[in-house]
XYZ file of C-alpha atoms in Angstrom:
629
model
C 16.090 -30.110 -41.790
C 14.024 -26.923 -41.899
C 15.836 -23.668 -41.325
C 13.255 -22.745 -38.704
C 14.053 -25.781 -36.572
C 16.111 -24.756 -33.524
C 18.348 -27.828 -33.778
C 19.143 -27.369 -37.432
C 22.332 -25.844 -38.764
C 20.401 -23.220 -40.707
C 18.424 -22.341 -37.588
C 21.641 -21.845 -35.609
C 23.106 -19.697 -38.385
C 19.963 -17.526 -38.526
C 20.099 -17.022 -34.744
C 23.767 -16.099 -34.850
C 23.334 -13.598 -37.653
C 20.446 -12.007 -35.762
C 22.111 -11.993 -32.354
C 25.505 -10.634 -33.308
C 24.292 -7.301 -34.708
C 22.029 -6.901 -31.670
C 24.984 -7.408 -29.371
C 27.389 -5.111 -31.147
C 24.946 -2.373 -32.179
C 24.857 -0.445 -28.848
C 28.670 -0.218 -28.600
C 28.827 0.880 -32.227
C 26.207 3.563 -31.598
C 28.100 4.734 -28.496
C 31.354 4.920 -30.464
C 29.649 6.827 -33.261
C 28.226 9.305 -30.766
C 31.641 9.778 -29.176
C 33.111 10.455 -32.613
C 30.450 13.071 -33.295
C 31.047 14.617 -29.879
C 34.797 14.767 -30.514
C 34.144 16.629 -33.764
C 31.758 19.038 -31.976
C 34.382 19.729 -29.293
C 37.322 20.061 -31.642
C 37.162 23.855 -31.631
C 36.099 24.359 -28.004
C 38.365 26.437 -25.782
C 38.678 24.158 -22.749
C 40.521 26.814 -20.791
C 37.424 28.966 -21.075
C 35.311 25.964 -20.057
C 37.465 25.609 -16.947
C 37.196 29.295 -16.061
C 33.399 29.181 -16.460
C 33.228 26.061 -14.345
C 35.289 27.648 -11.577
C 33.159 30.784 -11.675
C 30.001 29.109 -10.387
C 29.192 30.184 -6.839
C 29.022 27.751 -3.895
C 25.316 28.556 -3.642
C 24.774 27.342 -7.202
C 26.585 24.092 -6.454
C 24.588 23.642 -3.242
C 21.292 24.205 -5.055
C 22.320 21.711 -7.731
C 23.133 19.051 -5.125
C 19.774 19.700 -3.414
C 17.993 19.324 -6.763
C 19.892 16.066 -7.281
C 18.670 14.808 -3.916
C 15.073 15.700 -4.760
C 15.411 13.945 -8.111
C 16.632 10.749 -6.460
C 13.814 10.835 -3.921
C 11.421 10.797 -6.882
C 13.409 7.940 -8.440
C 12.916 5.947 -5.261
C 9.200 6.651 -5.214
C 8.499 5.276 -8.669
C 10.474 2.182 -7.711
C 7.928 1.852 -4.906
C 5.115 2.029 -7.470
C 6.708 -0.713 -9.579
C 7.225 -2.986 -6.570
C 3.572 -2.477 -5.661
C 2.491 -3.202 -9.241
C 4.548 -6.414 -9.360
C 3.596 -7.396 -5.794
C 7.124 -8.224 -4.764
C 6.314 -7.807 -1.074
C 9.177 -5.339 -0.558
C 8.224 -2.549 1.809
C 8.124 1.014 0.528
C 11.217 2.401 2.334
C 13.431 -0.487 1.207
C 12.091 -0.381 -2.354
C 12.816 3.352 -2.545
C 16.324 2.928 -1.142
C 17.217 0.124 -3.565
C 15.819 2.120 -6.493
C 17.973 5.111 -5.654
C 21.059 2.933 -5.280
C 20.385 1.169 -8.583
C 19.911 4.457 -10.437
C 23.044 5.990 -8.896
C 25.209 3.055 -9.978
C 23.573 2.392 -13.355
C 23.873 5.979 -14.567
C 27.635 5.876 -13.939
C 28.406 2.366 -15.181
C 25.850 2.060 -17.980
C 24.196 -1.222 -19.064
C 21.232 -0.307 -16.897
C 19.392 -3.642 -17.076
C 22.421 -5.578 -15.858
C 23.779 -3.152 -13.267
C 20.329 -2.141 -12.018
C 19.342 -5.796 -11.545
C 22.553 -6.628 -9.713
C 22.262 -3.631 -7.388
C 18.621 -4.421 -6.561
C 19.536 -8.061 -5.996
C 22.288 -6.959 -3.643
C 20.092 -4.422 -1.832
C 17.048 -6.705 -1.535
C 18.321 -10.202 -0.694
C 14.787 -11.553 -0.399
C 14.427 -11.154 -4.178
C 15.848 -13.665 -6.595
C 18.010 -12.399 -9.443
C 15.105 -13.094 -11.792
C 12.781 -10.992 -9.630
C 15.322 -8.174 -9.450
C 15.712 -8.291 -13.223
C 11.949 -8.181 -13.666
C 11.731 -5.105 -11.435
C 14.585 -3.406 -13.287
C 13.105 -4.165 -16.705
C 9.701 -2.865 -15.635
C 11.240 0.271 -14.131
C 13.177 0.883 -17.350
C 10.221 0.271 -19.649
C 7.845 2.419 -17.605
C 10.477 5.149 -17.349
C 10.940 5.188 -21.129
C 7.154 5.301 -21.601
C 6.735 8.169 -19.170
C 9.761 9.913 -20.679
C 8.131 9.702 -24.102
C 5.011 11.412 -22.803
C 7.075 14.095 -21.074
C 9.218 14.605 -24.172
C 6.103 15.262 -26.198
C 4.761 17.688 -23.613
C 8.117 19.406 -23.210
C 8.646 19.712 -26.957
C 5.185 21.207 -27.469
C 5.400 23.676 -24.597
C 8.912 24.715 -25.583
C 8.284 24.713 -29.338
C 8.534 28.475 -29.628
C 12.227 28.415 -28.796
C 13.172 24.950 -30.087
C 13.588 23.582 -33.623
C 10.210 22.964 -35.346
C 11.169 19.339 -35.977
C 11.371 18.727 -32.226
C 7.881 20.110 -31.711
C 6.425 17.972 -34.516
C 8.243 14.890 -33.266
C 7.111 15.627 -29.718
C 3.482 15.798 -30.791
C 3.787 12.461 -32.587
C 5.494 10.849 -29.617
C 2.888 12.204 -27.222
C 0.007 10.924 -29.324
C 1.588 7.484 -29.656
C 2.427 7.248 -25.966
C -1.090 8.262 -24.931
C -2.599 5.642 -27.240
C -0.328 2.905 -25.876
C -1.035 3.991 -22.298
C -4.779 3.985 -22.911
C -4.563 0.508 -24.426
C -2.582 -0.798 -21.434
C -5.106 0.614 -18.958
C -8.098 -0.621 -20.970
C -6.612 -4.128 -21.173
C -5.840 -4.000 -17.442
C -2.131 -4.400 -18.065
C -1.607 -1.265 -15.980
C -3.739 0.389 -13.334
C -4.625 3.994 -14.029
C -3.551 5.013 -10.533
C -0.109 3.456 -11.006
C 0.274 4.996 -14.459
C -0.495 8.446 -13.048
C 1.921 7.882 -10.157
C 4.735 6.777 -12.471
C 4.197 9.783 -14.730
C 4.169 12.122 -11.729
C 7.366 10.773 -10.186
C 9.215 10.612 -13.512
C 8.192 14.212 -14.192
C 9.479 15.220 -10.776
C 12.702 13.267 -11.249
C 13.476 14.685 -14.689
C 12.344 18.156 -13.656
C 14.842 18.341 -10.796
C 17.530 16.695 -12.940
C 16.997 19.315 -15.662
C 17.162 21.976 -12.959
C 20.732 20.927 -12.138
C 21.617 21.698 -15.752
C 19.634 24.939 -15.941
C 21.312 26.297 -12.789
C 24.685 26.279 -14.560
C 23.480 27.728 -17.874
C 23.840 31.455 -18.603
C 20.644 33.550 -18.917
C 18.757 33.285 -22.172
C 17.296 29.778 -22.021
C 13.811 29.276 -20.609
C 13.184 26.410 -18.175
C 10.765 24.606 -20.494
C 13.193 24.779 -23.410
C 15.950 23.347 -21.237
C 13.568 20.670 -19.919
C 12.534 19.575 -23.410
C 16.152 19.407 -24.577
C 17.202 17.605 -21.402
C 14.503 14.931 -21.740
C 15.434 14.363 -25.390
C 19.129 14.072 -24.446
C 18.302 11.747 -21.545
C 16.304 9.468 -23.826
C 19.135 9.385 -26.366
C 21.617 8.559 -23.621
C 19.465 5.714 -22.293
C 19.001 4.221 -25.749
C 22.752 4.374 -26.418
C 23.275 2.155 -23.330
C 26.645 3.851 -22.733
C 27.809 4.620 -19.176
C 25.933 7.736 -18.151
C 24.708 8.088 -21.729
C 28.039 9.723 -22.466
C 28.296 10.889 -26.037
C 24.621 10.694 -26.984
C 23.578 12.956 -24.094
C 26.101 15.682 -24.942
C 25.585 15.443 -28.711
C 21.831 15.891 -28.332
C 22.151 18.890 -26.008
C 24.771 20.565 -28.188
C 22.501 20.070 -31.196
C 19.280 21.395 -29.616
C 20.244 24.163 -27.184
C 22.208 26.415 -29.612
C 19.133 26.576 -31.835
C 17.088 27.810 -28.851
C 19.658 30.442 -27.775
C 22.268 31.168 -30.498
C 23.907 33.870 -28.387
C 25.149 31.298 -25.842
C 28.596 30.031 -26.728
C 29.598 26.395 -26.957
C 32.025 26.793 -24.072
C 29.221 27.892 -21.741
C 27.086 24.907 -22.807
C 29.953 22.448 -22.318
C 30.717 23.950 -18.913
C 27.070 23.557 -17.840
C 27.024 19.931 -19.012
C 30.222 19.149 -17.088
C 28.847 20.862 -13.964
C 25.629 18.859 -14.316
C 27.661 15.653 -14.559
C 29.638 16.505 -11.439
C 26.617 17.466 -9.327
C 24.181 14.807 -10.547
C 26.396 11.741 -10.938
C 29.155 11.932 -8.345
C 27.233 12.574 -5.057
C 24.612 9.803 -5.604
C 27.286 7.279 -6.574
C 29.333 8.085 -3.473
C 26.217 7.879 -1.297
C 25.267 4.475 -2.764
C 28.635 2.800 -2.214
C 28.473 2.238 1.586
C 25.086 0.545 1.327
C 26.325 -1.783 -1.408
C 29.567 -2.687 0.348
C 27.966 -3.434 3.727
C 26.931 -7.092 4.146
C 23.250 -7.745 3.668
C 21.515 -10.030 6.162
C 17.823 -10.589 5.620
C 16.061 -10.670 8.954
C 12.595 -12.030 9.361
C 10.009 -9.408 10.336
C 8.884 -9.527 13.966
C 5.357 -10.195 12.745
C 4.273 -11.776 9.480
C 0.826 -12.047 7.852
C -0.848 -15.417 8.242
C -3.965 -16.901 6.713
C -7.281 -16.495 8.480
C -7.391 -20.092 9.683
C -3.788 -20.393 10.887
C -4.666 -18.984 14.314
C -7.681 -19.881 16.424
C -9.487 -16.527 16.747
C -9.059 -15.383 20.349
C -11.628 -12.580 20.117
C -14.987 -12.280 18.325
C -13.838 -9.123 16.518
C -11.404 -11.262 14.547
C -14.353 -11.980 12.254
C -13.199 -8.837 10.456
C -10.676 -11.136 8.779
C -13.559 -12.132 6.514
C -13.868 -8.560 5.270
C -10.309 -7.551 4.516
C -8.572 -7.355 7.895
C -5.405 -9.347 8.366
C -3.573 -11.037 11.209
C 0.082 -10.229 11.798
C 1.550 -12.973 13.966
C 4.893 -14.177 15.215
C 6.483 -16.725 12.875
C 5.903 -19.413 15.524
C 2.185 -18.423 15.730
C 2.483 -17.786 19.465
C 0.875 -14.355 19.313
C -0.444 -11.751 16.932
C -2.546 -8.671 16.209
C -5.616 -8.099 14.083
C -4.722 -5.236 11.736
C -6.276 -3.080 9.053
C -4.996 -0.263 6.879
C -6.505 3.197 7.244
C -5.258 6.066 5.032
C -1.566 6.381 5.893
C -1.798 4.214 9.043
C -1.558 0.633 10.176
C -4.302 0.045 12.760
C -4.018 -2.749 15.341
C -7.227 -3.751 17.129
C -7.727 -4.618 20.769
C -4.759 -5.998 22.650
C -2.063 -8.352 21.449
C -2.974 -12.002 21.818
C -0.224 -14.216 23.177
C 3.296 -12.835 23.279
C 3.141 -10.286 20.426
C 3.448 -6.929 22.158
C 3.425 -3.257 21.294
C 7.086 -3.161 20.292
C 6.643 -5.969 17.765
C 3.611 -4.290 16.247
C 5.336 -0.925 15.967
C 8.383 -2.590 14.385
C 6.150 -4.263 11.806
C 4.520 -0.917 11.035
C 7.925 0.734 10.600
C 8.913 -1.934 8.088
C 5.809 -1.014 6.125
C 6.607 2.680 6.277
C 3.455 3.584 8.256
C 2.796 4.874 11.747
C 0.851 2.497 13.973
C -2.409 3.278 15.761
C -3.634 0.927 18.475
C -7.423 1.009 18.451
C -10.115 -0.153 20.905
C -7.663 -1.117 23.616
C -8.992 -2.546 26.864
C -8.091 -0.678 30.082
C -5.365 -3.233 30.837
C -3.864 -2.890 27.361
C -4.108 0.911 27.555
C -2.176 0.868 30.829
C 0.519 -1.283 29.189
C 0.664 1.098 26.217
C 1.097 4.046 28.573
C 3.982 2.232 30.273
C 5.569 1.800 26.833
C 5.556 5.591 26.395
C 2.601 5.772 24.010
C 0.030 8.552 24.094
C -3.338 7.134 25.181
C -6.849 8.588 24.874
C -10.280 7.210 25.745
C -12.403 6.854 22.601
C -15.389 4.600 23.366
C -17.307 2.526 25.892
C -18.230 -1.134 25.368
C -21.374 -2.755 26.762
C -20.483 -6.111 28.375
C -22.471 -8.732 30.258
C -22.207 -12.306 31.483
C -24.884 -14.363 29.689
C -24.653 -17.158 32.261
C -26.040 -14.909 35.003
C -28.287 -12.818 32.797
C -32.059 -13.185 32.817
C -34.787 -11.082 31.289
C -36.499 -11.028 34.696
C -33.504 -9.349 36.310
C -33.817 -6.068 38.177
C -33.549 -2.904 36.128
C -34.774 -4.554 32.908
C -38.349 -3.254 33.051
C -37.989 -1.343 29.773
C -36.663 -4.458 28.034
C -39.601 -6.559 29.246
C -42.015 -3.909 27.984
C -40.366 -3.934 24.546
C -40.469 -7.720 24.386
C -44.198 -7.728 25.203
C -44.794 -5.201 22.413
C -43.065 -7.439 19.884
C -44.923 -10.497 21.180
C -48.304 -8.793 20.793
C -47.417 -7.989 17.165
C -46.857 -11.673 16.403
C -43.055 -11.620 16.190
C -41.520 -15.105 16.213
C -37.780 -15.363 16.885
C -35.689 -18.421 15.995
C -32.036 -19.269 15.692
C -31.011 -19.934 12.094
C -29.499 -23.312 11.369
C -25.892 -23.257 10.219
C -25.687 -23.772 6.470
C -29.419 -23.096 6.000
C -29.665 -19.302 6.158
C -32.512 -17.648 4.226
C -30.007 -15.509 2.344
C -32.493 -14.170 -0.220
C -34.743 -12.865 2.542
C -31.795 -11.487 4.516
C -30.544 -9.645 1.434
C -34.010 -8.111 1.016
C -34.112 -6.973 4.654
C -30.569 -5.573 4.436
C -31.452 -3.639 1.277
C -34.502 -2.139 2.994
C -32.384 -1.163 6.002
C -29.824 0.529 3.746
C -32.555 2.481 1.962
C -33.739 3.782 5.312
C -30.355 4.344 7.010
C -27.896 4.946 4.183
C -24.696 3.074 3.293
C -23.243 0.599 5.749
C -20.260 1.618 7.804
C -17.304 -0.682 8.070
C -13.618 -0.989 8.944
C -14.161 -1.805 12.643
C -17.749 -2.972 12.094
C -19.063 -5.849 10.057
C -20.859 -5.276 6.771
C -23.521 -7.606 5.480
C -22.263 -10.304 3.143
C -23.160 -13.980 2.752
C -19.551 -15.010 3.448
C -19.737 -13.249 6.826
C -23.177 -14.275 8.109
C -22.636 -17.903 7.138
C -19.940 -18.027 9.847
C -21.972 -16.213 12.495
C -24.712 -17.111 14.933
C -27.841 -15.609 13.382
C -31.275 -15.007 14.895
C -34.305 -14.371 12.693
C -37.494 -12.436 13.433
C -40.583 -13.341 11.395
C -44.048 -11.872 11.314
C -46.701 -13.931 9.601
C -43.956 -16.131 8.163
C -42.150 -13.181 6.548
C -38.625 -12.232 7.641
C -38.704 -8.685 9.025
C -35.382 -8.485 10.908
C -32.272 -10.399 11.879
C -29.275 -10.030 14.178
C -25.922 -11.777 14.055
C -23.226 -12.517 16.621
C -19.549 -13.269 16.171
C -18.679 -16.248 18.334
C -15.436 -17.735 19.596
C -14.756 -20.025 22.526
C -16.104 -18.317 25.645
C -17.057 -14.997 24.028
C -19.700 -13.547 21.707
C -20.129 -10.065 20.281
C -23.136 -8.467 18.646
C -22.435 -7.540 15.026
C -25.202 -6.976 12.452
C -28.643 -5.627 13.337
C -30.931 -5.259 10.337
C -34.657 -4.653 10.138
C -37.165 -3.717 7.492
C -40.067 -1.260 7.742
C -42.459 -4.066 8.767
C -40.587 -4.770 12.006
C -42.644 -3.476 14.975
C -41.080 -1.875 18.086
C -39.312 -4.376 20.295
C -38.221 -6.651 17.436
C -34.515 -5.878 17.763
C -34.730 -6.143 21.548
C -36.164 -9.617 21.118
C -33.402 -10.696 18.730
C -30.633 -9.544 21.064
C -32.353 -11.065 24.122
C -32.624 -14.383 22.281
C -28.900 -14.247 21.486
C -27.952 -13.510 25.099
C -30.149 -16.339 26.372
C -28.670 -18.783 23.860
C -25.098 -17.790 24.806
C -25.951 -18.307 28.466
C -27.223 -21.819 27.818
C -23.962 -22.602 26.007
C -21.902 -21.383 28.979
C -20.462 -18.317 27.214
C -18.850 -16.134 29.882
C -18.615 -12.814 28.016
C -20.929 -11.140 25.533
C -20.352 -7.703 24.034
C -23.169 -5.535 22.768
C -20.474 -3.562 20.888
C -19.158 -0.097 21.681
C -20.435 3.435 21.357
C -18.030 6.351 20.832
C -17.285 8.823 23.576
C -18.382 12.299 22.548
C -17.415 15.403 24.515
C -20.301 17.544 23.242
C -23.963 17.481 24.338
C -25.005 17.362 20.671
C -22.892 14.245 20.123
C -24.361 12.573 23.201
C -27.848 13.441 21.982
C -27.145 11.720 18.687
C -26.101 8.549 20.494
C -28.829 8.598 23.110
C -31.068 6.108 21.274
C -28.228 3.635 20.782
C -27.094 3.976 24.390
C -30.655 3.485 25.675
C -31.023 0.369 23.535
C -27.872 -1.191 24.965
C -28.639 0.016 28.482
C -31.957 -1.805 28.396
C -30.073 -5.122 28.705
C -28.316 -4.070 31.934
C -24.677 -4.254 30.744
C -21.535 -3.065 32.473
C -19.780 -0.322 30.523
C -16.029 -0.742 29.931
C -13.963 2.133 28.512
C -11.935 1.587 25.345
C -8.822 3.491 24.341
C -6.581 4.364 21.401
C -2.802 4.769 21.568
C -0.054 6.033 19.275
C 3.411 7.531 19.412
C 2.488 11.152 20.148
C -0.534 13.428 20.266
C -0.346 14.461 16.624
C 0.014 10.871 15.412
C -2.904 9.847 17.630
C -5.141 12.627 16.301
C -4.255 11.899 12.659
C -4.712 8.171 13.208
C -8.182 8.611 14.686
C -9.105 10.879 11.766
C -7.911 8.178 9.351
C -10.000 5.563 11.181
C -13.078 7.809 11.043
C -12.554 8.196 7.317
C -12.177 4.429 6.844
C -15.310 3.687 8.889
C -17.455 5.921 6.694
C -15.762 4.843 3.447
C -15.108 1.140 3.943
C -13.999 -1.429 1.423
C -13.778 -5.208 1.421
C -10.446 -5.646 -0.354
C -7.861 -7.873 1.301
C -5.108 -5.687 2.706
C -1.634 -7.099 2.044
C 0.405 -4.277 3.617
C 3.274 -4.923 1.185
C 3.368 -8.680 1.917
C 1.949 -11.499 -0.211
C 0.982 -14.759 1.456
C 1.658 -16.925 -1.567
C 4.073 -14.936 -3.701
C 5.833 -12.612 -1.305
C 9.318 -12.922 0.153
C 8.092 -13.946 3.601
C 6.213 -16.974 2.271
C 7.867 -20.347 2.403
C 11.624 -20.527 2.876
C 12.866 -17.416 4.611
C 16.333 -16.332 5.642
C 16.848 -15.335 9.270
C 20.086 -14.529 11.074
C 21.802 -17.255 13.054
C 23.839 -16.418 16.147
C 26.223 -19.296 15.594
C 27.132 -18.880 11.975
C 25.678 -18.216 8.547
C 22.026 -17.626 7.901
C 19.553 -20.430 8.395
C 16.527 -21.343 6.266
C 13.253 -21.989 8.051
C 9.751 -22.782 6.919
C 7.154 -20.222 7.880
C 3.904 -21.631 9.195
C 1.851 -19.918 6.483
C 3.516 -22.030 3.802
C 0.877 -24.101 2.066
C 1.845 -26.975 -0.251
């Protein structure tokens, strides 16, 4: 039997001879480093080390503990980046907390892959052990990669006071790391944004960690020299796989730092290393223990994301689901909100449908680590929000009418009739497009002409032209001489329509858009639709702002609607103001990406079998309604 066959005796022998050195090498390296450290410390006056250690002021210790806290905050943040990269579905606050706990335990116990995986598995019960191991391995690999880059930078910037070999080695490491990073980004193995974030947070983490060492060192060593030596020692400690990198960490520092500042005695260096160990290892480990000892019960979120077709859309605006918005609903699908992400905010539209209220929505936002803004609330919903203690402000007015009672011959519609006659004299023919037979090529041409004349489309709370959207809408076409010159689309649900897209080219004569909207209202009336929205216009407190909206208001007013105020609400005036600014930004810089908000419908922890607490005993497994076979 071939020696390469896994079932053969030779194959088993080859595996054993390969595996055994790999298993025993790290302990051997750790023992060798401890032997070297013992030789380095053989002539150290430990009484002097103790006196130096006791001579540090309480302020120095306090600053070191604060630097430790800042370092662990950064550790938590790059755990958040890794969870986002791997799409685990874990929310940012919980990912950060588990990352800090894993680092605090792993740096004391060693064997980072094993202990880090177990701590993350304990802290995040929605992850399997395999998922926790994958996160830990990715965190470790990305940390080593970022550490290599930082070691190169630190060695080069501190080369004047460090051994020349460290500067040359740092340059080589930096060049190699940059090449590998560029390859990973080019091959789309790593997003550039995530790579930059990891590098930033690792730099912040190691910078504050090195600060805890520098605070205890006597004058004579520059911060960059200490940082370069610290990063090299940290890397050696990680590679040794010993608890806390003990041995390799100290040996590396005691080999590098005396060359940078020969006047500093070994006792002072050893004292600083011991003080760093006490301030950087003990407080985080003590802080992590209560969270690991406490029982972990995974509770289902009050609202979970569901697929677009799991709920019958209760409002025409839910068509935004086709352009990136999501629906957060109760697990039993008895109520939910339409939500989108604006910079730093979770935005919930309209009023909750069914039994999902403001408290549930705010709880879901807290789980995602974002403040919640309630946007375009009806007067009834705004009153409910005010009763819940939210800050409410009027932001817009919506034009509403009842198509069943509407007629173009109604009183007060003289301007509309004049516009319709203008379009009729110019030979405009208006028809309703058949479902599944839209003239998409012509509509794309008209939309492109409209964009050339009016600039980029807005979005977020407004629809943007796309075939996937208009194919699900009620569309009316305006032709002149057989050529499409304009179109308008309506979102439609049972009992309600809302005007969405209005696009026209330069060939469309005055009155064309009036005719399209009038045709839509008439058609909705014949179908018995009770409510039609001509969309909203923002409230503006300045005369200049009202002047800019005068044409739009006049257009909507020509159909004789009733104007209903719309409101926004949030937990405080500052949050409300920042949320509205974020929405304004998102409207003018829209995107069509699906927003997962930290959850994944098919791969995330809230898909399929989920653990929820049971009042009568142990946890119970239930199937979420968004679970597809």
